[in-house]
Amino acid sequence: MPIPSRHRLAGSAAAVLALILTGAGCAAPAGDADTTGIHLSTATPAARGDIDGFTWALYAEPPVLDYLYAFDYPQNTVLANVCESLMRWTPQLTVEPGLAEKASNPDPTTWVYDLRPNVRFHSGATLTADDAVASLNRHLDPELGSYWVEDFKNVASVEKTGPLQVTVHLKTPDALFPQAMANSAGTVANAATMRAQGRRFGTADGGLDCTGPFTLGKWEQGASLRLDRFDGYRGKRAKAGHVDFVFLPDSAARTNALLTGEVDGSFAVPPESLSRFRAADNGTVHQGQSLTTVNLAVSDLGGTLSDVRVRRALMLALDREGFAKGAMRGAATPTNSLVVKDIWRGMPEEPVARELAALPPVKRDLTEAKRLVDEAGARGKKVTVASSPLGPDVALLATAVQDAGRRIGLDMEIRTVAPDAFTALFSDPEARKGLDLFPFTYYLSLSDPLAMYSNFRTGQFENYAGYSSPEYDALVDRATAEYDPARRGVLTARLARMAADAALCLPVAEYPGPMFLNKRITGAPTGISYMYAPWAAEVGAP
């Protein structure tokens, strides 16, 4: 789904990330909706044997593989197999030890990571605390402009406290920080190599020096890159001798490559091709646990949308069920929440359920929506929605909200912008001027709902509408400082209700992106855990 997703760039960074689910043309521009039921799994059956290699399709070429800027599907799909973090995700999206065999929290503002001994980098060097300190401190260097700087906002210092021990001192307690050590924010690379390569680190010319089960091999820019098995890996030996990632931005070409067997698999395959994938005799479609939602961002709390009643009216008027069944071919589920429902598992059922039950209903209610518009005196007022030729689904969602607004008396205008200008909406307030709404897809890099709802705190980079509420900010701070997941969950559920009451963002659908796997291989995860775990090492012969 080519709806650019979340961006968390350093304020000084000039680069812009477009988090695009499946590349150009992934929604259904025409034809009947495929409403096959969604059955979620954790992984494909475990591989029983080794293979020489396999080929995997990416919808775009990674611009760079430096972990500082690995903030998109293509980069992380590759990098998760080459570099490792202090912690890592399990297929169930929980956090487990990675390069750190132990993480301890002796007091609320201190995290201590004890590294595994005798871990080798691809260059042959041995992992030490110096490497971990250098790797984490790169996020704190404003000259480098890490895309993960938000995860380090409460970090006071990172220091070596033993040959294999790193201690992180926080300014204030931060329950999200230890979770971030499982994603690219916690990646560790060889300090000497990073110093020697400088800006070339992570590029096709500079390469990488990490500890994962694969090394970065030949990178043919514009075409493909290869990963080669690292026989010195600390853990289980990869079952495949190599992995070839091919860059196929055209969704039709990607679909054909999968169906002909030219490519063995791909995550987040184009929804408009699902009926063909499901009928294929050379592979199977899978869907797994995801942290991805499709939404409409409110980008201006002035103008027509300054009245919360108008924002609520648009939520009620939007045909979310139609979008999920039509544009997403039944691969999505309509939702009234900005986070997937599964993310609340394990949290106190009664208080959380009570808050979530107060969220606006999914079902369309044009009568109530019209009443709110009339009550606000907004009938005939203009609302401008961004669209883009990034792919049909951007236009389909923009058209859906245009239809919703017109049905309740609003003057809805669609403004089509070029792909580059559309991605700028996520990083440049000037680019958002004159727009009231824009489509976006958001995946969480932490399996904690607070990671979403903290975005509406005053001054947050992803607070696109510029919302500010002292009450909301105070609750975010309380939740962030709460290490107990049950108590934090209750506080976050309150934030979810407050954000919904203020209609700061219009949720549309949960999207557990479908993957296709050729029957000649197995072992790949079916959910989004592939972003932060060495998934390709498990792929082998059935």
PDB file of N, CA and C in Angstrom, residues 183-275:
ATOM      1  N   ASN A 183      14.790  -2.737  18.252  1.00  0.00           N
ATOM      2  CA  ASN A 183      14.691  -2.321  16.854  1.00  0.00           C
ATOM      3  C   ASN A 183      16.015  -1.707  16.405  1.00  0.00           C
ATOM      4  N   SER A 184      15.999  -0.957  15.333  1.00  0.00           N
ATOM      5  CA  SER A 184      17.257  -0.416  14.800  1.00  0.00           C
ATOM      6  C   SER A 184      17.943   0.553  15.752  1.00  0.00           C
ATOM      7  N   ALA A 185      17.198   1.095  16.697  1.00  0.00           N
ATOM      8  CA  ALA A 185      17.808   1.996  17.681  1.00  0.00           C
ATOM      9  C   ALA A 185      18.849   1.278  18.524  1.00  0.00           C
ATOM     10  N   GLY A 186      18.709  -0.033  18.686  1.00  0.00           N
ATOM     11  CA  GLY A 186      19.634  -0.801  19.511  1.00  0.00           C
ATOM     12  C   GLY A 186      20.682  -1.569  18.731  1.00  0.00           C
ATOM     13  N   THR A 187      20.832  -1.276  17.448  1.00  0.00           N
ATOM     14  CA  THR A 187      21.785  -2.002  16.600  1.00  0.00           C
ATOM     15  C   THR A 187      23.227  -1.737  17.025  1.00  0.00           C
ATOM     16  N   VAL A 188      24.043  -2.777  16.941  1.00  0.00           N
ATOM     17  CA  VAL A 188      25.470  -2.662  17.270  1.00  0.00           C
ATOM     18  C   VAL A 188      26.289  -3.076  16.048  1.00  0.00           C
ATOM     19  N   ALA A 189      27.234  -2.214  15.673  1.00  0.00           N
ATOM     20  CA  ALA A 189      28.156  -2.500  14.576  1.00  0.00           C
ATOM     21  C   ALA A 189      29.584  -2.290  15.070  1.00  0.00           C
ATOM     22  N   ASN A 190      30.538  -2.699  14.271  1.00  0.00           N
ATOM     23  CA  ASN A 190      31.949  -2.584  14.630  1.00  0.00           C
ATOM     24  C   ASN A 190      32.365  -1.118  14.660  1.00  0.00           C
ATOM     25  N   ALA A 191      32.802  -0.646  15.820  1.00  0.00           N
ATOM     26  CA  ALA A 191      33.158   0.765  15.986  1.00  0.00           C
ATOM     27  C   ALA A 191      34.306   1.163  15.065  1.00  0.00           C
ATOM     28  N   ALA A 192      35.303   0.308  14.941  1.00  0.00           N
ATOM     29  CA  ALA A 192      36.464   0.638  14.102  1.00  0.00           C
ATOM     30  C   ALA A 192      36.060   0.767  12.637  1.00  0.00           C
ATOM     31  N   THR A 193      35.207  -0.116  12.175  1.00  0.00           N
ATOM     32  CA  THR A 193      34.750  -0.052  10.786  1.00  0.00           C
ATOM     33  C   THR A 193      33.936   1.207  10.535  1.00  0.00           C
ATOM     34  N   MET A 194      33.058   1.551  11.466  1.00  0.00           N
ATOM     35  CA  MET A 194      32.250   2.763  11.297  1.00  0.00           C
ATOM     36  C   MET A 194      33.127   4.002  11.238  1.00  0.00           C
ATOM     37  N   ARG A 195      34.158   4.044  12.076  1.00  0.00           N
ATOM     38  CA  ARG A 195      35.069   5.200  12.045  1.00  0.00           C
ATOM     39  C   ARG A 195      35.805   5.264  10.713  1.00  0.00           C
ATOM     40  N   ALA A 196      36.263   4.123  10.242  1.00  0.00           N
ATOM     41  CA  ALA A 196      37.046   4.093   9.006  1.00  0.00           C
ATOM     42  C   ALA A 196      36.202   4.447   7.785  1.00  0.00           C
ATOM     43  N   GLN A 197      34.957   4.002   7.761  1.00  0.00           N
ATOM     44  CA  GLN A 197      34.116   4.220   6.583  1.00  0.00           C
ATOM     45  C   GLN A 197      33.402   5.558   6.603  1.00  0.00           C
ATOM     46  N   GLY A 198      33.172   6.113   7.765  1.00  0.00           N
ATOM     47  CA  GLY A 198      32.487   7.396   7.844  1.00  0.00           C
ATOM     48  C   GLY A 198      31.137   7.360   7.159  1.00  0.00           C
ATOM     49  N   ARG A 199      30.911   8.306   6.252  1.00  0.00           N
ATOM     50  CA  ARG A 199      29.625   8.404   5.561  1.00  0.00           C
ATOM     51  C   ARG A 199      29.394   7.263   4.569  1.00  0.00           C
ATOM     52  N   ARG A 200      30.411   6.480   4.279  1.00  0.00           N
ATOM     53  CA  ARG A 200      30.260   5.359   3.353  1.00  0.00           C
ATOM     54  C   ARG A 200      29.687   4.132   4.045  1.00  0.00           C
ATOM     55  N   PHE A 201      29.622   4.156   5.362  1.00  0.00           N
ATOM     56  CA  PHE A 201      29.106   3.001   6.101  1.00  0.00           C
ATOM     57  C   PHE A 201      27.648   2.726   5.715  1.00  0.00           C
ATOM     58  N   GLY A 202      27.366   1.492   5.367  1.00  0.00           N
ATOM     59  CA  GLY A 202      26.001   1.109   5.020  1.00  0.00           C
ATOM     60  C   GLY A 202      25.608   1.394   3.586  1.00  0.00           C
ATOM     61  N   THR A 203      26.558   1.869   2.775  1.00  0.00           N
ATOM     62  CA  THR A 203      26.265   2.132   1.364  1.00  0.00           C
ATOM     63  C   THR A 203      26.771   0.969   0.509  1.00  0.00           C
ATOM     64  N   ALA A 204      26.429   1.009  -0.770  1.00  0.00           N
ATOM     65  CA  ALA A 204      26.892  -0.037  -1.682  1.00  0.00           C
ATOM     66  C   ALA A 204      28.415  -0.033  -1.793  1.00  0.00           C
ATOM     67  N   ASP A 205      29.032   1.119  -1.606  1.00  0.00           N
ATOM     68  CA  ASP A 205      30.488   1.224  -1.690  1.00  0.00           C
ATOM     69  C   ASP A 205      31.173   0.897  -0.370  1.00  0.00           C
ATOM     70  N   GLY A 206      30.513   1.239   0.742  1.00  0.00           N
ATOM     71  CA  GLY A 206      31.152   1.086   2.042  1.00  0.00           C
ATOM     72  C   GLY A 206      30.903  -0.242   2.726  1.00  0.00           C
ATOM     73  N   GLY A 207      29.717  -0.797   2.562  1.00  0.00           N
ATOM     74  CA  GLY A 207      29.411  -2.073   3.190  1.00  0.00           C
ATOM     75  C   GLY A 207      29.054  -1.951   4.660  1.00  0.00           C
ATOM     76  N   LEU A 208      28.976  -3.099   5.323  1.00  0.00           N
ATOM     77  CA  LEU A 208      28.603  -3.186   6.730  1.00  0.00           C
ATOM     78  C   LEU A 208      29.564  -4.131   7.445  1.00  0.00           C
ATOM     79  N   ASP A 209      29.655  -3.982   8.762  1.00  0.00           N
ATOM     80  CA  ASP A 209      30.435  -4.923   9.571  1.00  0.00           C
ATOM     81  C   ASP A 209      29.656  -5.178  10.849  1.00  0.00           C
ATOM     82  N   CYS A 210      28.818  -6.197  10.804  1.00  0.00           N
ATOM     83  CA  CYS A 210      27.932  -6.500  11.932  1.00  0.00           C
ATOM     84  C   CYS A 210      28.098  -7.954  12.347  1.00  0.00           C
ATOM     85  N   THR A 211      27.130  -8.490  13.090  1.00  0.00           N
ATOM     86  CA  THR A 211      27.272  -9.815  13.691  1.00  0.00           C
ATOM     87  C   THR A 211      26.196 -10.807  13.269  1.00  0.00           C
ATOM     88  N   GLY A 212      25.310 -10.435  12.336  1.00  0.00           N
ATOM     89  CA  GLY A 212      24.170 -11.273  11.990  1.00  0.00           C
ATOM     90  C   GLY A 212      24.527 -12.526  11.213  1.00  0.00           C
ATOM     91  N   PRO A 213      23.535 -13.372  10.927  1.00  0.00           N
ATOM     92  CA  PRO A 213      23.779 -14.656  10.254  1.00  0.00           C
ATOM     93  C   PRO A 213      24.125 -14.537   8.773  1.00  0.00           C
ATOM     94  N   PHE A 214      24.011 -13.327   8.222  1.00  0.00           N
ATOM     95  CA  PHE A 214      24.389 -13.095   6.823  1.00  0.00           C
ATOM     96  C   PHE A 214      25.296 -11.874   6.733  1.00  0.00           C
ATOM     97  N   THR A 215      26.177 -11.891   5.748  1.00  0.00           N
ATOM     98  CA  THR A 215      27.005 -10.729   5.439  1.00  0.00           C
ATOM     99  C   THR A 215      26.444 -10.047   4.195  1.00  0.00           C
ATOM    100  N   LEU A 216      26.730  -8.761   4.067  1.00  0.00           N
ATOM    101  CA  LEU A 216      26.310  -8.029   2.878  1.00  0.00           C
ATOM    102  C   LEU A 216      27.255  -8.364   1.737  1.00  0.00           C
ATOM    103  N   GLY A 217      26.696  -8.948   0.672  1.00  0.00           N
ATOM    104  CA  GLY A 217      27.498  -9.323  -0.484  1.00  0.00           C
ATOM    105  C   GLY A 217      27.416  -8.289  -1.588  1.00  0.00           C
ATOM    106  N   LYS A 218      27.266  -8.748  -2.811  1.00  0.00           N
ATOM    107  CA  LYS A 218      27.262  -7.851  -3.961  1.00  0.00           C
ATOM    108  C   LYS A 218      25.967  -7.046  -4.015  1.00  0.00           C
ATOM    109  N   TRP A 219      26.110  -5.748  -4.173  1.00  0.00           N
ATOM    110  CA  TRP A 219      24.958  -4.840  -4.268  1.00  0.00           C
ATOM    111  C   TRP A 219      24.998  -4.183  -5.639  1.00  0.00           C
ATOM    112  N   GLU A 220      24.124  -4.624  -6.526  1.00  0.00           N
ATOM    113  CA  GLU A 220      24.006  -4.018  -7.849  1.00  0.00           C
ATOM    114  C   GLU A 220      22.923  -2.954  -7.773  1.00  0.00           C
ATOM    115  N   GLN A 221      23.346  -1.707  -7.677  1.00  0.00           N
ATOM    116  CA  GLN A 221      22.384  -0.630  -7.474  1.00  0.00           C
ATOM    117  C   GLN A 221      21.377  -0.569  -8.617  1.00  0.00           C
ATOM    118  N   GLY A 222      20.116  -0.436  -8.223  1.00  0.00           N
ATOM    119  CA  GLY A 222      19.039  -0.393  -9.191  1.00  0.00           C
ATOM    120  C   GLY A 222      18.492  -1.747  -9.573  1.00  0.00           C
ATOM    121  N   ALA A 223      19.131  -2.818  -9.101  1.00  0.00           N
ATOM    122  CA  ALA A 223      18.695  -4.161  -9.511  1.00  0.00           C
ATOM    123  C   ALA A 223      18.509  -5.113  -8.337  1.00  0.00           C
ATOM    124  N   SER A 224      19.577  -5.360  -7.573  1.00  0.00           N
ATOM    125  CA  SER A 224      19.492  -6.382  -6.532  1.00  0.00           C
ATOM    126  C   SER A 224      20.654  -6.252  -5.560  1.00  0.00           C
ATOM    127  N   LEU A 225      20.543  -6.964  -4.453  1.00  0.00           N
ATOM    128  CA  LEU A 225      21.678  -7.132  -3.548  1.00  0.00           C
ATOM    129  C   LEU A 225      21.639  -8.546  -2.997  1.00  0.00           C
ATOM    130  N   ARG A 226      22.814  -9.058  -2.671  1.00  0.00           N
ATOM    131  CA  ARG A 226      22.923 -10.429  -2.172  1.00  0.00           C
ATOM    132  C   ARG A 226      23.430 -10.427  -0.735  1.00  0.00           C
ATOM    133  N   LEU A 227      22.876 -11.320   0.072  1.00  0.00           N
ATOM    134  CA  LEU A 227      23.400 -11.621   1.395  1.00  0.00           C
ATOM    135  C   LEU A 227      24.001 -13.019   1.347  1.00  0.00           C
ATOM    136  N   ASP A 228      25.185 -13.181   1.927  1.00  0.00           N
ATOM    137  CA  ASP A 228      25.854 -14.477   1.975  1.00  0.00           C
ATOM    138  C   ASP A 228      25.890 -14.995   3.406  1.00  0.00           C
ATOM    139  N   ARG A 229      25.711 -16.283   3.569  1.00  0.00           N
ATOM    140  CA  ARG A 229      25.706 -16.876   4.906  1.00  0.00           C
ATOM    141  C   ARG A 229      27.032 -16.621   5.619  1.00  0.00           C
ATOM    142  N   PHE A 230      26.947 -16.246   6.900  1.00  0.00           N
ATOM    143  CA  PHE A 230      28.122 -16.014   7.740  1.00  0.00           C
ATOM    144  C   PHE A 230      28.314 -17.249   8.609  1.00  0.00           C
ATOM    145  N   ASP A 231      29.314 -18.042   8.286  1.00  0.00           N
ATOM    146  CA  ASP A 231      29.516 -19.294   9.009  1.00  0.00           C
ATOM    147  C   ASP A 231      30.073 -19.088  10.413  1.00  0.00           C
ATOM    148  N   GLY A 232      30.490 -17.863  10.721  1.00  0.00           N
ATOM    149  CA  GLY A 232      30.977 -17.584  12.068  1.00  0.00           C
ATOM    150  C   GLY A 232      29.910 -17.026  12.991  1.00  0.00           C
ATOM    151  N   TYR A 233      28.653 -17.147  12.584  1.00  0.00           N
ATOM    152  CA  TYR A 233      27.549 -16.590  13.384  1.00  0.00           C
ATOM    153  C   TYR A 233      27.461 -17.274  14.746  1.00  0.00           C
ATOM    154  N   ARG A 234      27.118 -16.497  15.754  1.00  0.00           N
ATOM    155  CA  ARG A 234      27.059 -16.988  17.134  1.00  0.00           C
ATOM    156  C   ARG A 234      25.911 -17.969  17.368  1.00  0.00           C
ATOM    157  N   GLY A 235      24.843 -17.836  16.582  1.00  0.00           N
ATOM    158  CA  GLY A 235      23.647 -18.647  16.798  1.00  0.00           C
ATOM    159  C   GLY A 235      23.515 -19.764  15.783  1.00  0.00           C
ATOM    160  N   LYS A 236      22.265 -20.154  15.521  1.00  0.00           N
ATOM    161  CA  LYS A 236      22.020 -21.233  14.564  1.00  0.00           C
ATOM    162  C   LYS A 236      22.465 -20.821  13.162  1.00  0.00           C
ATOM    163  N   ARG A 237      23.140 -21.729  12.501  1.00  0.00           N
ATOM    164  CA  ARG A 237      23.617 -21.487  11.140  1.00  0.00           C
ATOM    165  C   ARG A 237      22.426 -21.315  10.205  1.00  0.00           C
ATOM    166  N   ALA A 238      22.490 -20.306   9.331  1.00  0.00           N
ATOM    167  CA  ALA A 238      21.415 -20.070   8.369  1.00  0.00           C
ATOM    168  C   ALA A 238      21.260 -21.270   7.447  1.00  0.00           C
ATOM    169  N   LYS A 239      20.018 -21.575   7.101  1.00  0.00           N
ATOM    170  CA  LYS A 239      19.745 -22.730   6.253  1.00  0.00           C
ATOM    171  C   LYS A 239      20.017 -22.447   4.776  1.00  0.00           C
ATOM    172  N   ALA A 240      19.984 -21.173   4.402  1.00  0.00           N
ATOM    173  CA  ALA A 240      20.242 -20.796   3.009  1.00  0.00           C
ATOM    174  C   ALA A 240      21.663 -20.269   2.860  1.00  0.00           C
ATOM    175  N   GLY A 241      22.318 -20.677   1.783  1.00  0.00           N
ATOM    176  CA  GLY A 241      23.673 -20.197   1.543  1.00  0.00           C
ATOM    177  C   GLY A 241      23.719 -18.731   1.164  1.00  0.00           C
ATOM    178  N   HIS A 242      22.647 -18.247   0.551  1.00  0.00           N
ATOM    179  CA  HIS A 242      22.576 -16.835   0.185  1.00  0.00           C
ATOM    180  C   HIS A 242      21.118 -16.432   0.010  1.00  0.00           C
ATOM    181  N   VAL A 243      20.891 -15.124   0.032  1.00  0.00           N
ATOM    182  CA  VAL A 243      19.578 -14.550  -0.245  1.00  0.00           C
ATOM    183  C   VAL A 243      19.776 -13.443  -1.265  1.00  0.00           C
ATOM    184  N   ASP A 244      19.020 -13.497  -2.345  1.00  0.00           N
ATOM    185  CA  ASP A 244      19.055 -12.432  -3.345  1.00  0.00           C
ATOM    186  C   ASP A 244      17.792 -11.586  -3.212  1.00  0.00           C
ATOM    187  N   PHE A 245      17.963 -10.318  -2.880  1.00  0.00           N
ATOM    188  CA  PHE A 245      16.850  -9.375  -2.829  1.00  0.00           C
ATOM    189  C   PHE A 245      16.800  -8.629  -4.156  1.00  0.00           C
ATOM    190  N   VAL A 246      15.656  -8.701  -4.829  1.00  0.00           N
ATOM    191  CA  VAL A 246      15.494  -7.998  -6.101  1.00  0.00           C
ATOM    192  C   VAL A 246      14.520  -6.844  -5.905  1.00  0.00           C
ATOM    193  N   PHE A 247      14.799  -5.729  -6.567  1.00  0.00           N
ATOM    194  CA  PHE A 247      14.004  -4.514  -6.396  1.00  0.00           C
ATOM    195  C   PHE A 247      12.972  -4.429  -7.521  1.00  0.00           C
ATOM    196  N   LEU A 248      11.710  -4.567  -7.160  1.00  0.00           N
ATOM    197  CA  LEU A 248      10.623  -4.569  -8.149  1.00  0.00           C
ATOM    198  C   LEU A 248       9.557  -3.568  -7.733  1.00  0.00           C
ATOM    199  N   PRO A 249       9.750  -2.293  -8.061  1.00  0.00           N
ATOM    200  CA  PRO A 249       8.792  -1.265  -7.635  1.00  0.00           C
ATOM    201  C   PRO A 249       7.429  -1.371  -8.304  1.00  0.00           C
ATOM    202  N   ASP A 250       7.364  -1.966  -9.485  1.00  0.00           N
ATOM    203  CA  ASP A 250       6.083  -2.104 -10.174  1.00  0.00           C
ATOM    204  C   ASP A 250       5.343  -3.315  -9.616  1.00  0.00           C
ATOM    205  N   SER A 251       4.137  -3.090  -9.105  1.00  0.00           N
ATOM    206  CA  SER A 251       3.411  -4.171  -8.439  1.00  0.00           C
ATOM    207  C   SER A 251       3.032  -5.290  -9.402  1.00  0.00           C
ATOM    208  N   ALA A 252       2.733  -4.954 -10.654  1.00  0.00           N
ATOM    209  CA  ALA A 252       2.401  -5.990 -11.633  1.00  0.00           C
ATOM    210  C   ALA A 252       3.610  -6.882 -11.900  1.00  0.00           C
ATOM    211  N   ALA A 253       4.775  -6.258 -12.028  1.00  0.00           N
ATOM    212  CA  ALA A 253       5.999  -7.029 -12.254  1.00  0.00           C
ATOM    213  C   ALA A 253       6.315  -7.896 -11.041  1.00  0.00           C
ATOM    214  N   ARG A 254       6.081  -7.356  -9.866  1.00  0.00           N
ATOM    215  CA  ARG A 254       6.334  -8.116  -8.640  1.00  0.00           C
ATOM    216  C   ARG A 254       5.403  -9.330  -8.555  1.00  0.00           C
ATOM    217  N   THR A 255       4.135  -9.097  -8.868  1.00  0.00           N
ATOM    218  CA  THR A 255       3.159 -10.189  -8.856  1.00  0.00           C
ATOM    219  C   THR A 255       3.544 -11.282  -9.843  1.00  0.00           C
ATOM    220  N   ASN A 256       3.886 -10.894 -11.054  1.00  0.00           N
ATOM    221  CA  ASN A 256       4.237 -11.875 -12.084  1.00  0.00           C
ATOM    222  C   ASN A 256       5.494 -12.654 -11.712  1.00  0.00           C
ATOM    223  N   ALA A 257       6.466 -11.972 -11.115  1.00  0.00           N
ATOM    224  CA  ALA A 257       7.701 -12.652 -10.715  1.00  0.00           C
ATOM    225  C   ALA A 257       7.424 -13.720  -9.659  1.00  0.00           C
ATOM    226  N   LEU A 258       6.497 -13.435  -8.758  1.00  0.00           N
ATOM    227  CA  LEU A 258       6.136 -14.407  -7.725  1.00  0.00           C
ATOM    228  C   LEU A 258       5.350 -15.578  -8.305  1.00  0.00           C
ATOM    229  N   LEU A 259       4.425 -15.277  -9.194  1.00  0.00           N
ATOM    230  CA  LEU A 259       3.567 -16.330  -9.736  1.00  0.00           C
ATOM    231  C   LEU A 259       4.290 -17.231 -10.732  1.00  0.00           C
ATOM    232  N   THR A 260       5.317 -16.708 -11.385  1.00  0.00           N
ATOM    233  CA  THR A 260       6.084 -17.535 -12.324  1.00  0.00           C
ATOM    234  C   THR A 260       7.210 -18.296 -11.631  1.00  0.00           C
ATOM    235  N   GLY A 261       7.490 -17.955 -10.371  1.00  0.00           N
ATOM    236  CA  GLY A 261       8.562 -18.615  -9.651  1.00  0.00           C
ATOM    237  C   GLY A 261       9.915 -17.970  -9.838  1.00  0.00           C
ATOM    238  N   GLU A 262       9.956 -16.858 -10.555  1.00  0.00           N
ATOM    239  CA  GLU A 262      11.216 -16.126 -10.717  1.00  0.00           C
ATOM    240  C   GLU A 262      11.707 -15.623  -9.368  1.00  0.00           C
ATOM    241  N   VAL A 263      10.754 -15.283  -8.495  1.00  0.00           N
ATOM    242  CA  VAL A 263      11.034 -14.845  -7.132  1.00  0.00           C
ATOM    243  C   VAL A 263      10.315 -15.796  -6.185  1.00  0.00           C
ATOM    244  N   ASP A 264      10.955 -16.133  -5.067  1.00  0.00           N
ATOM    245  CA  ASP A 264      10.396 -17.132  -4.152  1.00  0.00           C
ATOM    246  C   ASP A 264       9.425 -16.574  -3.125  1.00  0.00           C
ATOM    247  N   GLY A 265       9.538 -15.302  -2.799  1.00  0.00           N
ATOM    248  CA  GLY A 265       8.648 -14.774  -1.778  1.00  0.00           C
ATOM    249  C   GLY A 265       8.731 -13.274  -1.660  1.00  0.00           C
ATOM    250  N   SER A 266       7.768 -12.720  -0.917  1.00  0.00           N
ATOM    251  CA  SER A 266       7.745 -11.279  -0.675  1.00  0.00           C
ATOM    252  C   SER A 266       6.773 -10.991   0.455  1.00  0.00           C
ATOM    253  N   PHE A 267       7.145 -10.042   1.303  1.00  0.00           N
ATOM    254  CA  PHE A 267       6.230  -9.553   2.330  1.00  0.00           C
ATOM    255  C   PHE A 267       5.340  -8.467   1.727  1.00  0.00           C
ATOM    256  N   ALA A 268       4.156  -8.303   2.304  1.00  0.00           N
ATOM    257  CA  ALA A 268       3.235  -7.229   1.915  1.00  0.00           C
ATOM    258  C   ALA A 268       3.012  -7.188   0.408  1.00  0.00           C
ATOM    259  N   VAL A 269       2.475  -8.270  -0.117  1.00  0.00           N
ATOM    260  CA  VAL A 269       2.221  -8.336  -1.556  1.00  0.00           C
ATOM    261  C   VAL A 269       1.037  -7.447  -1.927  1.00  0.00           C
ATOM    262  N   PRO A 270       0.939  -7.037  -3.192  1.00  0.00           N
ATOM    263  CA  PRO A 270      -0.122  -6.112  -3.607  1.00  0.00           C
ATOM    264  C   PRO A 270      -1.519  -6.680  -3.368  1.00  0.00           C
ATOM    265  N   PRO A 271      -2.379  -5.957  -2.653  1.00  0.00           N
ATOM    266  CA  PRO A 271      -3.735  -6.459  -2.383  1.00  0.00           C
ATOM    267  C   PRO A 271      -4.540  -6.751  -3.637  1.00  0.00           C
ATOM    268  N   GLU A 272      -4.322  -5.983  -4.717  1.00  0.00           N
ATOM    269  CA  GLU A 272      -5.142  -6.205  -5.903  1.00  0.00           C
ATOM    270  C   GLU A 272      -4.830  -7.529  -6.584  1.00  0.00           C
ATOM    271  N   SER A 273      -3.727  -8.154  -6.176  1.00  0.00           N
ATOM    272  CA  SER A 273      -3.356  -9.440  -6.770  1.00  0.00           C
ATOM    273  C   SER A 273      -3.701 -10.622  -5.870  1.00  0.00           C
ATOM    274  N   LEU A 274      -4.370 -10.380  -4.762  1.00  0.00           N
ATOM    275  CA  LEU A 274      -4.601 -11.455  -3.800  1.00  0.00           C
ATOM    276  C   LEU A 274      -5.372 -12.632  -4.384  1.00  0.00           C
ATOM    277  N   SER A 275      -6.365 -12.368  -5.216  1.00  0.00           N
ATOM    278  CA  SER A 275      -7.127 -13.486  -5.778  1.00  0.00           C
ATOM    279  C   SER A 275      -6.230 -14.369  -6.637  1.00  0.00           C
TER     280      SER A 275
END
